[in-house]
Coordinates of C-alpha atoms in Angstrom, one line a residue:
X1 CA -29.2 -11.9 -37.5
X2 CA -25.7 -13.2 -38.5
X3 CA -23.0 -10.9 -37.9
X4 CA -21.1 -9.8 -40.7
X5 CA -17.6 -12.1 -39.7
X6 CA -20.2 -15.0 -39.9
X7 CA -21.0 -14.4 -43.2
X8 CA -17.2 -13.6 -44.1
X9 CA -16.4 -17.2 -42.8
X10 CA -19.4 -19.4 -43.6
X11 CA -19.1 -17.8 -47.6
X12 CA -15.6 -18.8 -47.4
X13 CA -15.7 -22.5 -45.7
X14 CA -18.7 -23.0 -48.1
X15 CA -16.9 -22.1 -51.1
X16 CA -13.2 -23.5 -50.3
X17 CA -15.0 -26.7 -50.1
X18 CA -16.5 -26.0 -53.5
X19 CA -13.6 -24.7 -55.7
X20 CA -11.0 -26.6 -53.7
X21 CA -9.0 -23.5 -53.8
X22 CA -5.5 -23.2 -52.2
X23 CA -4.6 -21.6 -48.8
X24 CA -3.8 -18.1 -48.9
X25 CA -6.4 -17.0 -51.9
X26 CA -10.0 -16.4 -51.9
X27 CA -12.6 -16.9 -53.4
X28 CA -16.2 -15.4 -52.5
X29 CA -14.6 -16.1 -48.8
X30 CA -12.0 -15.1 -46.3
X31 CA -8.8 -14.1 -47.3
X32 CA -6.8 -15.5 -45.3
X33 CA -6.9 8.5 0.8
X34 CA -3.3 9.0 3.5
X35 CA -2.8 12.8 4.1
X36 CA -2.8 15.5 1.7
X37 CA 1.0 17.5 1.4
X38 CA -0.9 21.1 1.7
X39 CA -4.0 21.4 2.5
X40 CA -5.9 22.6 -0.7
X41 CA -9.0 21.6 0.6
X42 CA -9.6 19.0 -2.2
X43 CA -13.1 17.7 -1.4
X44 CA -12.7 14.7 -3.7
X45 CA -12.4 11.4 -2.8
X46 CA -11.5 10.2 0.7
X47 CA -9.5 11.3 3.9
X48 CA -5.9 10.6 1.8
X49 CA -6.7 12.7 -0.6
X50 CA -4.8 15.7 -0.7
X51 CA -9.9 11.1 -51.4
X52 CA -6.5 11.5 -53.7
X53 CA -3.8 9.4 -55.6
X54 CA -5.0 5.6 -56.1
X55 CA -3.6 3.3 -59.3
X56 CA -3.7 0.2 -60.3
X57 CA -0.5 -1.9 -61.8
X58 CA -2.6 -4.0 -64.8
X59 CA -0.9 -7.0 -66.9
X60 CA -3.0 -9.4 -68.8
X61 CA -5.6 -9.0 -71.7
X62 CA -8.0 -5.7 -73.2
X63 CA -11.5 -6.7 -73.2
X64 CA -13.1 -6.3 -70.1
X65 CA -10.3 -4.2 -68.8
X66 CA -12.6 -1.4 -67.8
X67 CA -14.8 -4.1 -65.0
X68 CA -12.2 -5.6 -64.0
X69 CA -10.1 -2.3 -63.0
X70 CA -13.1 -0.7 -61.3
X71 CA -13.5 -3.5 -59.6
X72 CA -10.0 -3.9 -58.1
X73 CA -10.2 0.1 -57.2
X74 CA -13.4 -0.9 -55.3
X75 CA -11.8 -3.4 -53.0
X76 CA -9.0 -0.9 -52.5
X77 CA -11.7 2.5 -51.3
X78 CA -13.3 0.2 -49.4
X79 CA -10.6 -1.2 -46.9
X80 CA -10.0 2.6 -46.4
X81 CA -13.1 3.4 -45.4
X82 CA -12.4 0.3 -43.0
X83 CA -9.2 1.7 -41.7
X84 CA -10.6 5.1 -41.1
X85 CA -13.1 3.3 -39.2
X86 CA -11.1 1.6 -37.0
X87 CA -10.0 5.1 -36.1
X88 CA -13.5 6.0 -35.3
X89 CA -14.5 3.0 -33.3
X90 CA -11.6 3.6 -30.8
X91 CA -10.2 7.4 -32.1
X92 CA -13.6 9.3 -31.0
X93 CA -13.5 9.4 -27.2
X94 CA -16.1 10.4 -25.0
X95 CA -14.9 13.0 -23.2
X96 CA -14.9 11.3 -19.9
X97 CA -12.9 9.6 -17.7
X98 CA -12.9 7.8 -14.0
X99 CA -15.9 7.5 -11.8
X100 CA -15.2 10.6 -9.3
X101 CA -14.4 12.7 -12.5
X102 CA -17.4 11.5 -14.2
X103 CA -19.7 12.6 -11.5
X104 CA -18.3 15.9 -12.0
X105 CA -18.4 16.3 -15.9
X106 CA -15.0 15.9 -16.2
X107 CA -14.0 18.7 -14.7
X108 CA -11.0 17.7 -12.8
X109 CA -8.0 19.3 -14.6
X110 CA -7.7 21.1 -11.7
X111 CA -8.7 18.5 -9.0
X112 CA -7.7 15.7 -10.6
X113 CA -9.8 13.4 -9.2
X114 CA -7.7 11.1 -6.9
X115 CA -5.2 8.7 -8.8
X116 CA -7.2 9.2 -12.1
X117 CA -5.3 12.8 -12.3
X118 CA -2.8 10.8 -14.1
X119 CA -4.8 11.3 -17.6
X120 CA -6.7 14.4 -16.6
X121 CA -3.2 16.4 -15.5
X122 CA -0.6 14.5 -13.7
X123 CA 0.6 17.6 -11.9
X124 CA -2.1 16.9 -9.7
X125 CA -0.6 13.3 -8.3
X126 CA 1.3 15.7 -6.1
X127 CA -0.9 16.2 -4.0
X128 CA -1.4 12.5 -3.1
X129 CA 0.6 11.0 -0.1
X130 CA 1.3 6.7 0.8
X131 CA -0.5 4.4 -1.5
X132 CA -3.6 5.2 -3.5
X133 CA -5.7 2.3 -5.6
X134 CA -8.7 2.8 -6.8
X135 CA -10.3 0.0 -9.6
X136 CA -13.1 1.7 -11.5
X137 CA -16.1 -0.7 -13.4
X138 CA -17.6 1.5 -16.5
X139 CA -21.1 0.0 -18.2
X140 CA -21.3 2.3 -21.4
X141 CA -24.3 1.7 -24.0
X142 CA -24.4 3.6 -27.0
X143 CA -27.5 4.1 -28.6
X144 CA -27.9 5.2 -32.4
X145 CA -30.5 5.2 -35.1
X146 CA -30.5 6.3 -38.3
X147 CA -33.3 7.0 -40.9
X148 CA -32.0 7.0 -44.5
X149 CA -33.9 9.8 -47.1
X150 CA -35.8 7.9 -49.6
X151 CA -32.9 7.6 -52.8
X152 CA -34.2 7.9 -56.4
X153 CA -32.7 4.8 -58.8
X154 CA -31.9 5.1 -62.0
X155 CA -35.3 2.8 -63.2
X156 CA -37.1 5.2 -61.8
X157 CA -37.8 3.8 -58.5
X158 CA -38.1 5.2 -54.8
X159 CA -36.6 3.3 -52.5
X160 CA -38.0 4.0 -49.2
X161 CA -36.0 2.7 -45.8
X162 CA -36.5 1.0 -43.1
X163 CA -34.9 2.7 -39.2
X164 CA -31.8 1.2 -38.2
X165 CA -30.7 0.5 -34.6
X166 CA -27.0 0.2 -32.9
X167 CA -27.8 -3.6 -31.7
X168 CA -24.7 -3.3 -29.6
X169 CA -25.2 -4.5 -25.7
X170 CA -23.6 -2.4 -23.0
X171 CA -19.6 -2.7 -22.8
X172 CA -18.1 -3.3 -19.3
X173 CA -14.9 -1.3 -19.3
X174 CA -12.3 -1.7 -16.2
X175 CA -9.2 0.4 -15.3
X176 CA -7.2 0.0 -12.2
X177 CA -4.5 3.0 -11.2
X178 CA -2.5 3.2 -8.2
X179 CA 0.0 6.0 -7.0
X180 CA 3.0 6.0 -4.3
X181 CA 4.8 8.8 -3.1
X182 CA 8.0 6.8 -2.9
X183 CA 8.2 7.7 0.8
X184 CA 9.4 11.1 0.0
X185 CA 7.6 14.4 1.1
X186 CA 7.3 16.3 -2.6
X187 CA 7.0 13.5 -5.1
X188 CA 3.8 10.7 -6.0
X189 CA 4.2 8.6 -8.9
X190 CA 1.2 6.7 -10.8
X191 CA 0.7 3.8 -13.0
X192 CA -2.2 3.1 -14.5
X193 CA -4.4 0.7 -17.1
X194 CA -7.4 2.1 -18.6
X195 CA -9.3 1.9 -21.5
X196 CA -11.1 5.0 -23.1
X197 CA -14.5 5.3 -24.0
X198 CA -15.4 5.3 -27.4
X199 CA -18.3 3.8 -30.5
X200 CA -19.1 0.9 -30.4
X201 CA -21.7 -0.7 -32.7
X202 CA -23.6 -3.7 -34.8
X203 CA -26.3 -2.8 -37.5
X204 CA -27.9 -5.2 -39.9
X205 CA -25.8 -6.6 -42.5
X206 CA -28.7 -6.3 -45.1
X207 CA -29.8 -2.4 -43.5
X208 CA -29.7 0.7 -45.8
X209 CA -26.6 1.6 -43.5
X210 CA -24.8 -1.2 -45.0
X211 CA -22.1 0.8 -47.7
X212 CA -21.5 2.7 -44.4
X213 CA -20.8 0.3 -41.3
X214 CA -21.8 -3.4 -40.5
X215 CA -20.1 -3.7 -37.2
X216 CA -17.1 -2.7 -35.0
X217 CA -17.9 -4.2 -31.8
X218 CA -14.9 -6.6 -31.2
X219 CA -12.8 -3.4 -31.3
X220 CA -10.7 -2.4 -28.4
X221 CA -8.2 -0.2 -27.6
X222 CA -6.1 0.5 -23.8
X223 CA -4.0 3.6 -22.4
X224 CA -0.8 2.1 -20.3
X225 CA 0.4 5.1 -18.6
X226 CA 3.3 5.9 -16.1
X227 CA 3.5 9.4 -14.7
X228 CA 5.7 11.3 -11.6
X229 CA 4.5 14.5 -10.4
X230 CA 6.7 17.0 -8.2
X231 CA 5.5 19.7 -5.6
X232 CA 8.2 22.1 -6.8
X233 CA 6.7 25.0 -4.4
X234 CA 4.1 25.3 -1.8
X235 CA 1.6 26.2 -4.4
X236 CA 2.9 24.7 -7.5
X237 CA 3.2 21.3 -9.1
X238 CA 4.5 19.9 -12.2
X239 CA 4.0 16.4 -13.7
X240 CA 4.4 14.4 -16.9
X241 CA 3.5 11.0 -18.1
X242 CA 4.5 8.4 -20.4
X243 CA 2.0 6.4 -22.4
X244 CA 1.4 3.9 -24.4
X245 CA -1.8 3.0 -26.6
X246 CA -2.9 -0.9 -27.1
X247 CA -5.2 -0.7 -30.2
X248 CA -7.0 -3.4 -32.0
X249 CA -9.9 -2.7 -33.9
X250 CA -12.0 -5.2 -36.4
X251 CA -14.9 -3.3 -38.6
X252 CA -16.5 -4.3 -41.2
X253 CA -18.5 -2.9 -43.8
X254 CA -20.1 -3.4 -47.8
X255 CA -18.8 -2.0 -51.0
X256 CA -21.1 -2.5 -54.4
X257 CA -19.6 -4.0 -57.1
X258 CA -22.8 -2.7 -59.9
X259 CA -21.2 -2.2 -63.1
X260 CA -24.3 0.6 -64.4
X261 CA -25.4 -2.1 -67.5
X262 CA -27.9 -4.5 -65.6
X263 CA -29.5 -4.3 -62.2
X264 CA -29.8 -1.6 -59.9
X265 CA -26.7 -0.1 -57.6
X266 CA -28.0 -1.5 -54.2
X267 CA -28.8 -5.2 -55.5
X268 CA -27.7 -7.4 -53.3
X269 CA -26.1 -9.4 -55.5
X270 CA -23.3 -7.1 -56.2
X271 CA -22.6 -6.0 -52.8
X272 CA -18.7 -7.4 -51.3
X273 CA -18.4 -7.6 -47.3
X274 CA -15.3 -6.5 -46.5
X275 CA -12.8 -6.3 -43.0
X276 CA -10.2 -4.9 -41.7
X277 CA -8.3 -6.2 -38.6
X278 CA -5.8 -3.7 -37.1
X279 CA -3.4 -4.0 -34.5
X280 CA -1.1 -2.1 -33.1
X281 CA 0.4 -2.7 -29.8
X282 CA 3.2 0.0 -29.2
X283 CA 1.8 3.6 -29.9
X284 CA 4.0 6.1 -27.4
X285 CA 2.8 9.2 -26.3
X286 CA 2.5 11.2 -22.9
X287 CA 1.0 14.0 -21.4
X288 CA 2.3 17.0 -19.2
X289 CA 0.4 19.4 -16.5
X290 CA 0.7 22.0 -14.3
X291 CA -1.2 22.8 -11.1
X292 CA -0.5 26.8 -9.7
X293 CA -2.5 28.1 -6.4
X294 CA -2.5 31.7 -7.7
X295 CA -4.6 32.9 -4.6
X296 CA -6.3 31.4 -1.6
X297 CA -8.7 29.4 -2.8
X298 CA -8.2 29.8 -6.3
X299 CA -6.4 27.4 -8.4
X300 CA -5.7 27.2 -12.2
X301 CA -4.1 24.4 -14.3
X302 CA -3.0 23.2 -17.4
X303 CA -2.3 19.9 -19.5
X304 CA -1.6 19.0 -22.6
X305 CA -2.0 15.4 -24.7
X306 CA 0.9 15.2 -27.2
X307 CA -0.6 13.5 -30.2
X308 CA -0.3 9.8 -31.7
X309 CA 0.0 8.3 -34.6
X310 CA -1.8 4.5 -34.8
X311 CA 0.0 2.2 -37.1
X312 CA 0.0 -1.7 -38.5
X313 CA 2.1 -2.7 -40.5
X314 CA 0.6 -6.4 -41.2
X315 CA -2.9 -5.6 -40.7
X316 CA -5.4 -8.8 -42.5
X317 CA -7.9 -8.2 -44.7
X318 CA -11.0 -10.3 -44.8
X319 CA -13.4 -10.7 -48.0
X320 CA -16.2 -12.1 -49.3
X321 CA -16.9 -11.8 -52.8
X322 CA -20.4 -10.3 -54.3
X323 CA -22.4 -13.6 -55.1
X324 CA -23.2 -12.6 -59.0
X325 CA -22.5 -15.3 -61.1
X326 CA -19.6 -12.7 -62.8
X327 CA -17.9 -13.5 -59.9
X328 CA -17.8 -17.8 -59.9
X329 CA -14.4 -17.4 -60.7
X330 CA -12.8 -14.6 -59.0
X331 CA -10.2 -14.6 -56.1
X332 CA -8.1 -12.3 -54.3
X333 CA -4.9 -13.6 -52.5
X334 CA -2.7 -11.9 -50.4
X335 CA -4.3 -10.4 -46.4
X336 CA -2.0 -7.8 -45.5
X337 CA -1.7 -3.9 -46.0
X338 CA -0.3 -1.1 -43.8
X339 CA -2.6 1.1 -42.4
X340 CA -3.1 4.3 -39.9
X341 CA -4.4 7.4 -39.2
X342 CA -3.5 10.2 -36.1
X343 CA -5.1 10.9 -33.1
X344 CA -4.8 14.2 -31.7
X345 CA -3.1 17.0 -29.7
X346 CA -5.4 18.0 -26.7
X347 CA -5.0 21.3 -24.4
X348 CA -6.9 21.3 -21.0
X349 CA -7.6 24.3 -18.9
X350 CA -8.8 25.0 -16.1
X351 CA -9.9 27.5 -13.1
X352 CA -10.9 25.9 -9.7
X353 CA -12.3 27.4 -6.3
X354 CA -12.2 25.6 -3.1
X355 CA -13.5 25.8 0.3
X356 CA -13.0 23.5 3.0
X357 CA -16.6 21.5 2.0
X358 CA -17.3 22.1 -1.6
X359 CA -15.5 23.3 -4.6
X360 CA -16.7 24.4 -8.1
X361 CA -14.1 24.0 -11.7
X362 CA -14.6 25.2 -15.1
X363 CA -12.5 23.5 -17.8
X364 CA -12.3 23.9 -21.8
X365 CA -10.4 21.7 -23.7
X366 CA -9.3 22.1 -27.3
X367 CA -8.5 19.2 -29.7
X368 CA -6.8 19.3 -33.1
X369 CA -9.0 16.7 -34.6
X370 CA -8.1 18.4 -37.8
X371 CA -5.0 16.0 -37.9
X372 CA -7.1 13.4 -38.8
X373 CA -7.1 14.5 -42.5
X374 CA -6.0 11.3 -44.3
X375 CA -6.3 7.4 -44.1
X376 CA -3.5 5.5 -45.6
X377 CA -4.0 1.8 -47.2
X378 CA -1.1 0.2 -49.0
X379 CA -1.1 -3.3 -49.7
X380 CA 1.6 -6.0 -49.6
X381 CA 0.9 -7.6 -52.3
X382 CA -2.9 -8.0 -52.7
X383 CA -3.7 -9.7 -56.2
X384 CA -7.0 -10.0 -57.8
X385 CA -7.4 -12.8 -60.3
X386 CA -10.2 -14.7 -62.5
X387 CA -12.2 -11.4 -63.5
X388 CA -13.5 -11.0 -66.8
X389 CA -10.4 -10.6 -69.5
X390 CA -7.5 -10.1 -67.0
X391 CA -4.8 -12.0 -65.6
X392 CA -3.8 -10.1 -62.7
X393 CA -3.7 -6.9 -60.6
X394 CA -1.6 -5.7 -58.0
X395 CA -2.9 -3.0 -55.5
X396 CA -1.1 0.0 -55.0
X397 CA -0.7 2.5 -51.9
X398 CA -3.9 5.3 -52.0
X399 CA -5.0 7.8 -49.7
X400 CA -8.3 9.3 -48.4
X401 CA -8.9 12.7 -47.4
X402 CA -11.1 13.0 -44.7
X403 CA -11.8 16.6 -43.6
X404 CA -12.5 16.2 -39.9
X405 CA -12.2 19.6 -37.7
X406 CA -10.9 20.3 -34.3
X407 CA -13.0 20.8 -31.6
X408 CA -13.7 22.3 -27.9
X409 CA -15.6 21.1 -25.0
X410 CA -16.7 23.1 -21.6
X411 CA -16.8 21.5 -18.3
X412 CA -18.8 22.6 -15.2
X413 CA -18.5 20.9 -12.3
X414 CA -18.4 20.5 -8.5
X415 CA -18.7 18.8 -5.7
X416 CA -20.1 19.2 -1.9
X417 CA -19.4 17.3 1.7
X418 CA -23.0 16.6 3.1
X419 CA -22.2 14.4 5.9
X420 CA -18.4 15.2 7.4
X421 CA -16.0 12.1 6.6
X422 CA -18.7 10.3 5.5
X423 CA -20.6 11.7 1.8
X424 CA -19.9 13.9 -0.7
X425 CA -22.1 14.3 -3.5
X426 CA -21.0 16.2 -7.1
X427 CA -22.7 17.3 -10.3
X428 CA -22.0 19.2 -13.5
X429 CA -22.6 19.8 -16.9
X430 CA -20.8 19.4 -20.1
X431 CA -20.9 20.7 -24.1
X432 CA -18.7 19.1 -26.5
X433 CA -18.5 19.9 -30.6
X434 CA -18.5 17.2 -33.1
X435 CA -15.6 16.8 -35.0
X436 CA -17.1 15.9 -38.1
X437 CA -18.8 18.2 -40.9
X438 CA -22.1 17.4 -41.7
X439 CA -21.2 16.6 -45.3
X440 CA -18.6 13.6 -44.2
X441 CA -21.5 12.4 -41.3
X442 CA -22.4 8.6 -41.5
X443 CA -23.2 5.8 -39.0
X444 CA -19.5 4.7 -39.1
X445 CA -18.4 8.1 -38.2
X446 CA -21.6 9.2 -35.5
X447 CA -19.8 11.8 -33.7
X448 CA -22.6 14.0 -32.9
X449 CA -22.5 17.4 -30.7
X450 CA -22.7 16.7 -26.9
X451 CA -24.6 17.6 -24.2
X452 CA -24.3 15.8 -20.3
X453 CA -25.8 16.4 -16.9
X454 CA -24.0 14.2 -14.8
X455 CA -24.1 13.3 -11.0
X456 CA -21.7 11.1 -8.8
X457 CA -21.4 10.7 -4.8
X458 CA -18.4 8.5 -2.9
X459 CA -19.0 7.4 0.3
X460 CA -16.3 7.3 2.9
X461 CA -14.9 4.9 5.3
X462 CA -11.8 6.7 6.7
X463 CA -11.1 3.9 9.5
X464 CA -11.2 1.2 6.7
X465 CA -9.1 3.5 4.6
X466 CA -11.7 3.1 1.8
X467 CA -14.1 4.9 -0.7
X468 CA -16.8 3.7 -2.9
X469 CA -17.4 6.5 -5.7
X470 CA -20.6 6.0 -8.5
X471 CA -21.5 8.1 -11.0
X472 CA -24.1 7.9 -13.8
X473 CA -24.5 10.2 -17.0
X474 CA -26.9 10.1 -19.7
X475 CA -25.1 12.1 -22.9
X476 CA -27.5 13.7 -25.3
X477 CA -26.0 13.6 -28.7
X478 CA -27.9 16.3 -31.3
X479 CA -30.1 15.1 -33.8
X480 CA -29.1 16.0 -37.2
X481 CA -30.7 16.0 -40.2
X482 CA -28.5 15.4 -43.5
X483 CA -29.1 16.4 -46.8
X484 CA -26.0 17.8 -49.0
X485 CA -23.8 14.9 -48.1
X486 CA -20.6 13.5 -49.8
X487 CA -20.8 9.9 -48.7
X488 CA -21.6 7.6 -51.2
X489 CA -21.4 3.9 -52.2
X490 CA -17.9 2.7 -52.4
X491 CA -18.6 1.6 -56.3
X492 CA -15.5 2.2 -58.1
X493 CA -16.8 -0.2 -60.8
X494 CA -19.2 2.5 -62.1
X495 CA -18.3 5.4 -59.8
X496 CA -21.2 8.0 -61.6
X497 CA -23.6 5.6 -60.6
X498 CA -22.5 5.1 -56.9
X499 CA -25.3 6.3 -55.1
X500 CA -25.5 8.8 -52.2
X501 CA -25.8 7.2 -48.7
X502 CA -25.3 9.5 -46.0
X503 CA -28.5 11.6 -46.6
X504 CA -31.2 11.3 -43.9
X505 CA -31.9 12.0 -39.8
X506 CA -29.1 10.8 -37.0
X507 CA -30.0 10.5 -33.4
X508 CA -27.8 9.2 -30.9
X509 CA -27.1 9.2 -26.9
X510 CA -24.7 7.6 -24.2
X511 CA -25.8 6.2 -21.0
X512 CA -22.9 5.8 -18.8
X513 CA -22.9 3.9 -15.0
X514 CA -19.6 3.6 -12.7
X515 CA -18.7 1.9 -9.7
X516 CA -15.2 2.5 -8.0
X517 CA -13.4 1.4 -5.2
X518 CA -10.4 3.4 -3.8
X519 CA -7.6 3.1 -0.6
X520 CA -5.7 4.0 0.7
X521 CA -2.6 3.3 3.4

């Protein structure tokens, strides 16, 4: 099936050559491992390892006011539902990541696991001595489906739907880290690239999903970090990084355009594809941790994420205008708006015991996904022309509550030498909330509550200074049936008529594979 920037862009060649409008308008188209420092008896890795406000501003003629408003309010809640989901195609995270951490549920506050310490708690870099690179190779596939509850029209009619399908392939997702301990006996610092793990997805363009999501599946986003972490005692560390988030996201997704006199509120006909491309290539943050050995064998640590705020301030708008003949005439011109939303504050724990061969963590880590409360859209200068009775409107600045919660996920995990120098093999198990209330649920928005059984092993070449590390996980997302939700049609053209779209079952899972490579010299 054609993807949805296909349609954008074969509406809008189609039509340009048609109308012979100008560039910069549209119309029915686009607009537009070495030695550990003290021996903690780290068993990973190798032998080195130690809704409100929204106007319009109207000029221009009476009759037909009313359509012609709605309409321009429709293309406005619409490209905020877009934003906010450029948020959720890259904000969500999995709560993984790094092969040797993966095999262990991600519980590695504590351990760190190796050079990937650096985002878990890069107190832990301490104890690392010489060089450490390790290159890590993630194939993630998200799976989704979604069953729609029949909806009741107003002729009378129950519309009964088909099962949509995430038609996304796997993504391959690299990162490559490495940490130096500048030749000095209390001090490793770390630099790292590495992208974290999040939705991913293509449904059908025509699917009953469609006022929800379309696709987000040429998003991407990419943590730049550098961090230094200092043994300060025997049996404490400290460390902190610096950070900086890459984010670019594209989704896409349908608003109606059904004015309540004539047709029915999911006719084709009056449905408008709409885009959002988002960019935003300096976002700053950090993170700080703590590593204490309180007794022998017992270790406890702590790190915090400082929160983000994702920003761009010339983000482009695509469009392609319903294809009802009310519509022959109509153009938008203008592309950009400012948009963003927040990503969150997150507090790890943990408690670790060790013995020479095997050692066993428990993290919990809280987020304040309750941050994520509003999306912001204002236009720069976004003008809607050629609707019935009007000459022109300009589109204001609104807002979009969104009402997400914070969360808290539990991770057990461990790992065990089986063959001295040579194998080590881990497990564990993690829980993770969703951060979304049932009532705001929707394919564009599928977090889904958690639970992972995941395993790993990294076999060691200590004379070749090397360490291959794998890890698989299969996350089991809950089922959930809706049926009191909020989200409806984006239809500000007859709002009491927008229908509700969110109702129906959700089901949903992660399989993860990794490969890494690590040395060490």
């Amino acid at each position: 099936m054609k993807g949805a920037r296909d349609a954008i862009g074969a509406v809008g060649l189609e039509t340009e050559r048609a109308s012979g409008s100008p560039e910069g308008s549209n119309q029915r188209g686009m607009m537009n491992q070495g030695h550990n420092r003290r021996d903690r008896s780290r068993p990973a890795g190798g032998e080195g390892q130690r809704q409100s406000g929204r106007s319009i501003e109207a000029s221009g003629g009476s009759d037909g006011r009313f359509f012609t408003v709605s309409f321009a309010l429709l293309v406005v809640m619409s490209l905020l539902i877009l934003s906010g989901g450029a948020a959720r195609a890259s904000g969500l995270f999995l709560p993984l990541q790094g092969i040797r951490a993966t095999g262990r549920a991600g519980a590695t506050v504590v351990e760190g696991g190796g050079p990937w310490a650096i985002w878990y708690n890069p107190a832990a870099l301490a104890e690392l001595e010489g060089w450490h690179i390790t290159a890590d190779l993630v194939v993630n596939r998200f799976g989704s489906s979604f069953l729609r509850a029949p909806s009741e029209q107003p002729n009378g009619d129950l519309l009964v739907y088909p099962e949509v399908h995430n038609s996304k392939g796997p993504d391959l997702l690299p990162s490559l880290i490495a940490t130096w301990d500048l030749g000095l006996e209390r001090i490793t610092v770390g630099l790292g690239l590495f992208p974290p793990m999040g939705y991913r997805y293509n449904y059908p363009l025509d699917g009953p999903q469609r006022y929800s999501a379309v696709e987000n599946g040429q998003s991407l986003s990419m943590v730049m970090e550098l961090a230094v972490a200092v043994q300060i005692l025997d049996w404490l560390s400290v460390g902190a990084g610096f950070q900086n988030i890459y984010f670019d996201s594209l989704s896409y997704t349908i608003a109606s355009a059904w004015p309540g006199v004539v047709g029915q509120p999911e006719d084709s006909d009056w449905d408008a594809l709409l885009g959002i491309h988002l960019v935003d290539p300096f976002t700053p943050t950090g993170n700080v941790g703590v590593v204490a050995e309180v007794y022998k064998g017992l270790e406890l640590g702590l790190s915090v994420q400082l929160p983000a705020r994702i920003e761009d301030r010339d983000a482009t708008v695509e469009m392609r205008l319903p294809l009802h003949p009310l519509f022959d005439s109509a153009q938008v011109s203008g592309q950009r708006v400012i948009s963003g939303f927040n990503l969150p504050t997150s507090i790890r724990s943990g408690v670790r015991y060790h013995q020479p061969t095997w050692d066993v963590e428990l993290n919990v880590v809280w987020q304040d996904w309750s941050v994520h409360d509003a999306i912001t859209f204002e236009p720069q200068g976004i003008v809607l022309t050629g609707l019935p009775a009007i000459d022109e409107f300009v589109v204001r600045p609104v807002e979009m509550v969104m009402g997400w919660e914070d969360t808290i996920s539990v991770h057990l995990g461990g790992e065990v030498e089986i063959l001295r120098d040579l194998l080590k093999v881990r497990g564990g198990l993690l829980y993770e909330q969703s951060a979304i209330p049932d009532q705001r649920l929707n394919v564009f928005q599928m977090d889904l509550e958690k639970v992972a059984p995941c395993v790993g092993l990294t076999l060691l070449a200590p004379r070749q200074h090397l360490a291959v590390d794998l890890a698989y996980t299969h996350l089991f997302l809950s089922s959930r049936r809706i049926t009191d939700s909020l989200v409806v049609q984006s239809n500000t053209s007859f709002e009491e008529g927008a229908v509700v779209v969110g109702n129906g079952d959700y089901s949903g899972s992660f399989d993860l594979f990794g490969l890494g490579v690590e040395v060490w010299f």
